[in-house]
PDB file of C-alpha atoms in Angstrom:
ATOM      1  CA  UNK U   1      57.672  97.706  32.625  1.00 79.00           C
ATOM      2  CA  UNK U   2      57.745  94.590  30.733  1.00 83.00           C
ATOM      3  CA  UNK U   3      54.056  94.687  30.199  1.00 86.00           C
ATOM      4  CA  UNK U   4      54.110  98.203  28.855  1.00 91.00           C
ATOM      5  CA  UNK U   5      56.721  97.411  26.426  1.00 89.00           C
ATOM      6  CA  UNK U   6      54.654  94.469  25.134  1.00 92.00           C
ATOM      7  CA  UNK U   7      51.621  96.732  24.891  1.00 93.00           C
ATOM      8  CA  UNK U   8      53.316  99.384  22.862  1.00 94.00           C
ATOM      9  CA  UNK U   9      54.971  96.932  20.452  1.00 94.00           C
ATOM     10  CA  UNK U  10      51.727  95.240  20.237  1.00 95.00           C
ATOM     11  CA  UNK U  11      50.046  98.330  19.166  1.00 95.00           C
ATOM     12  CA  UNK U  12      52.775  98.802  16.594  1.00 96.00           C
ATOM     13  CA  UNK U  13      52.360  95.300  15.391  1.00 95.00           C
ATOM     14  CA  UNK U  14      48.638  95.925  14.870  1.00 96.00           C
ATOM     15  CA  UNK U  15      49.701  98.912  12.660  1.00 96.00           C
ATOM     16  CA  UNK U  16      51.934  96.670  10.663  1.00 95.00           C
ATOM     17  CA  UNK U  17      49.131  94.316  10.246  1.00 96.00           C
ATOM     18  CA  UNK U  18      46.810  97.224   8.968  1.00 95.00           C
ATOM     19  CA  UNK U  19      49.612  98.110   6.702  1.00 95.00           C
ATOM     20  CA  UNK U  20      50.403  94.806   5.237  1.00 94.00           C
ATOM     21  CA  UNK U  21      46.800  93.524   4.814  1.00 94.00           C
ATOM     22  CA  UNK U  22      43.941  95.719   3.332  1.00 92.00           C
ATOM     23  CA  UNK U  23      41.241  93.696   5.237  1.00 92.00           C
ATOM     24  CA  UNK U  24      42.157  95.350   8.607  1.00 95.00           C
ATOM     25  CA  UNK U  25      42.505  99.027   9.002  1.00 95.00           C
ATOM     26  CA  UNK U  26      43.572 101.032  12.127  1.00 96.00           C
ATOM     27  CA  UNK U  27      42.987 104.797  12.167  1.00 94.00           C
ATOM     28  CA  UNK U  28      45.608 105.968  14.551  1.00 93.00           C
ATOM     29  CA  UNK U  29      48.295 104.709  17.152  1.00 94.00           C
ATOM     30  CA  UNK U  30      45.685 105.773  19.825  1.00 94.00           C
ATOM     31  CA  UNK U  31      43.274 103.321  18.293  1.00 95.00           C
ATOM     32  CA  UNK U  32      46.132 100.650  17.903  1.00 95.00           C
ATOM     33  CA  UNK U  33      46.856 100.996  21.602  1.00 96.00           C
ATOM     34  CA  UNK U  34      43.256 100.717  22.602  1.00 96.00           C
ATOM     35  CA  UNK U  35      42.671  97.748  20.211  1.00 95.00           C
ATOM     36  CA  UNK U  36      45.704  95.959  21.518  1.00 95.00           C
ATOM     37  CA  UNK U  37      44.444  96.442  24.899  1.00 95.00           C
ATOM     38  CA  UNK U  38      41.104  95.076  24.189  1.00 96.00           C
ATOM     39  CA  UNK U  39      42.501  92.125  22.224  1.00 95.00           C
ATOM     40  CA  UNK U  40      44.554  91.199  25.222  1.00 93.00           C
ATOM     41  CA  UNK U  41      41.623  91.680  27.546  1.00 95.00           C
ATOM     42  CA  UNK U  42      39.640  89.302  25.323  1.00 95.00           C
ATOM     43  CA  UNK U  43      42.087  86.785  25.072  1.00 92.00           C
ATOM     44  CA  UNK U  44      42.699  86.725  28.836  1.00 94.00           C
ATOM     45  CA  UNK U  45      38.996  86.682  29.766  1.00 95.00           C
ATOM     46  CA  UNK U  46      37.071  85.263  26.836  1.00 94.00           C
ATOM     47  CA  UNK U  47      39.541  82.903  25.045  1.00 93.00           C
ATOM     48  CA  UNK U  48      39.775  80.419  27.943  1.00 94.00           C
ATOM     49  CA  UNK U  49      36.228  80.155  28.410  1.00 95.00           C
ATOM     50  CA  UNK U  50      35.556  79.375  24.603  1.00 95.00           C
ATOM     51  CA  UNK U  51      38.415  76.981  24.405  1.00 94.00           C
ATOM     52  CA  UNK U  52      36.877  75.258  27.042  1.00 96.00           C
ATOM     53  CA  UNK U  53      33.547  75.258  25.596  1.00 96.00           C
ATOM     54  CA  UNK U  54      34.617  74.352  22.172  1.00 95.00           C
ATOM     55  CA  UNK U  55      37.161  71.561  23.429  1.00 95.00           C
ATOM     56  CA  UNK U  56      35.417  68.621  21.653  1.00 95.00           C
ATOM     57  CA  UNK U  57      35.623  70.558  18.226  1.00 96.00           C
ATOM     58  CA  UNK U  58      39.133  71.708  19.048  1.00 94.00           C
ATOM     59  CA  UNK U  59      40.135  67.909  19.549  1.00 95.00           C
ATOM     60  CA  UNK U  60      38.309  66.577  16.475  1.00 96.00           C
ATOM     61  CA  UNK U  61      40.069  69.181  14.311  1.00 95.00           C
ATOM     62  CA  UNK U  62      43.561  68.492  15.983  1.00 95.00           C
ATOM     63  CA  UNK U  63      43.717  72.080  17.403  1.00 92.00           C
ATOM     64  CA  UNK U  64      42.883  73.916  14.140  1.00 95.00           C
ATOM     65  CA  UNK U  65      39.629  75.449  15.652  1.00 95.00           C
ATOM     66  CA  UNK U  66      42.085  77.383  17.822  1.00 95.00           C
ATOM     67  CA  UNK U  67      42.572  79.771  14.907  1.00 95.00           C
ATOM     68  CA  UNK U  68      38.965  80.488  14.595  1.00 95.00           C
ATOM     69  CA  UNK U  69      38.884  81.278  18.213  1.00 95.00           C
ATOM     70  CA  UNK U  70      41.795  83.757  17.851  1.00 94.00           C
ATOM     71  CA  UNK U  71      39.899  85.235  14.743  1.00 95.00           C
ATOM     72  CA  UNK U  72      36.838  85.679  16.714  1.00 94.00           C
ATOM     73  CA  UNK U  73      38.664  87.343  19.517  1.00 94.00           C
ATOM     74  CA  UNK U  74      40.299  89.727  16.752  1.00 94.00           C
ATOM     75  CA  UNK U  75      36.797  90.368  15.031  1.00 95.00           C
ATOM     76  CA  UNK U  76      35.139  91.003  18.423  1.00 94.00           C
ATOM     77  CA  UNK U  77      37.607  93.660  19.196  1.00 94.00           C
ATOM     78  CA  UNK U  78      36.989  95.428  15.929  1.00 94.00           C
ATOM     79  CA  UNK U  79      33.203  95.200  16.715  1.00 93.00           C
ATOM     80  CA  UNK U  80      33.540  97.160  19.925  1.00 95.00           C
ATOM     81  CA  UNK U  81      35.992  99.808  18.995  1.00 93.00           C
ATOM     82  CA  UNK U  82      36.156 102.751  16.765  1.00 92.00           C
ATOM     83  CA  UNK U  83      39.070 103.206  14.775  1.00 92.00           C
ATOM     84  CA  UNK U  84      39.903  99.612  14.328  1.00 95.00           C
ATOM     85  CA  UNK U  85      38.068  97.896  11.443  1.00 96.00           C
ATOM     86  CA  UNK U  86      38.122  94.400  10.065  1.00 96.00           C
ATOM     87  CA  UNK U  87      36.272  93.633   6.715  1.00 95.00           C
ATOM     88  CA  UNK U  88      35.061  90.244   7.303  1.00 94.00           C
ATOM     89  CA  UNK U  89      35.433  87.007   9.194  1.00 95.00           C
ATOM     90  CA  UNK U  90      38.062  85.812   6.620  1.00 94.00           C
ATOM     91  CA  UNK U  91      40.043  89.213   6.994  1.00 95.00           C
ATOM     92  CA  UNK U  92      39.791  88.575  10.716  1.00 95.00           C
ATOM     93  CA  UNK U  93      41.365  85.201  10.337  1.00 96.00           C
ATOM     94  CA  UNK U  94      44.077  86.376   8.153  1.00 96.00           C
ATOM     95  CA  UNK U  95      44.652  89.490  10.264  1.00 95.00           C
ATOM     96  CA  UNK U  96      44.768  87.556  13.494  1.00 95.00           C
ATOM     97  CA  UNK U  97      47.448  85.084  11.902  1.00 96.00           C
ATOM     98  CA  UNK U  98      49.715  87.944  11.009  1.00 96.00           C
ATOM     99  CA  UNK U  99      49.187  89.644  14.469  1.00 96.00           C
ATOM    100  CA  UNK U 100      49.903  86.330  16.148  1.00 95.00           C
ATOM    101  CA  UNK U 101      53.164  85.991  14.089  1.00 95.00           C
ATOM    102  CA  UNK U 102      54.144  89.611  15.367  1.00 96.00           C
ATOM    103  CA  UNK U 103      53.254  88.515  18.744  1.00 93.00           C
ATOM    104  CA  UNK U 104      55.598  85.524  18.875  1.00 94.00           C
ATOM    105  CA  UNK U 105      58.473  87.702  17.420  1.00 93.00           C
ATOM    106  CA  UNK U 106      57.522  90.357  20.094  1.00 92.00           C
ATOM    107  CA  UNK U 107      57.563  88.065  23.018  1.00 90.00           C
ATOM    108  CA  UNK U 108      60.807  86.419  21.962  1.00 90.00           C
ATOM    109  CA  UNK U 109      62.548  89.806  21.577  1.00 88.00           C
ATOM    110  CA  UNK U 110      61.315  91.279  24.756  1.00 87.00           C
ATOM    111  CA  UNK U 111      62.504  88.227  26.614  1.00 85.00           C
ATOM    112  CA  UNK U 112      65.809  88.022  24.982  1.00 84.00           C
ATOM    113  CA  UNK U 113      66.797  91.763  24.589  1.00 81.00           C
ATOM    114  CA  UNK U 114      65.186  93.814  27.266  1.00 74.00           C
ATOM    115  CA  UNK U 115      64.745  91.179  30.276  1.00 65.00           C
ATOM    116  CA  UNK U 116      67.440  88.730  30.621  1.00 63.00           C
TER     117      UNK U 116
END
């Protein structure tokens, strides 16, 4: 149940990102659901591998390179899906930052309000 609620709220957050920032567009709520699923899947499977491979760069940049990895996951998801579009890497970077901020709020709200 918790996973489904977070997935639905993440899709809504993706729609909010598209509404707030014009570099990201989502055609429908169904496309947002699929995009949220793919972003979550990429973050679960690809992100740990990329973090491990880029560990020296991440250490040298004091962790700032993790923002680049998040943007890549966001951009890759847009690249493989129809209905979810990111204009450029810069748009992916800003869009992923906004989406991550929504994700933090969603995680906190779900933990506090729904599942005490």
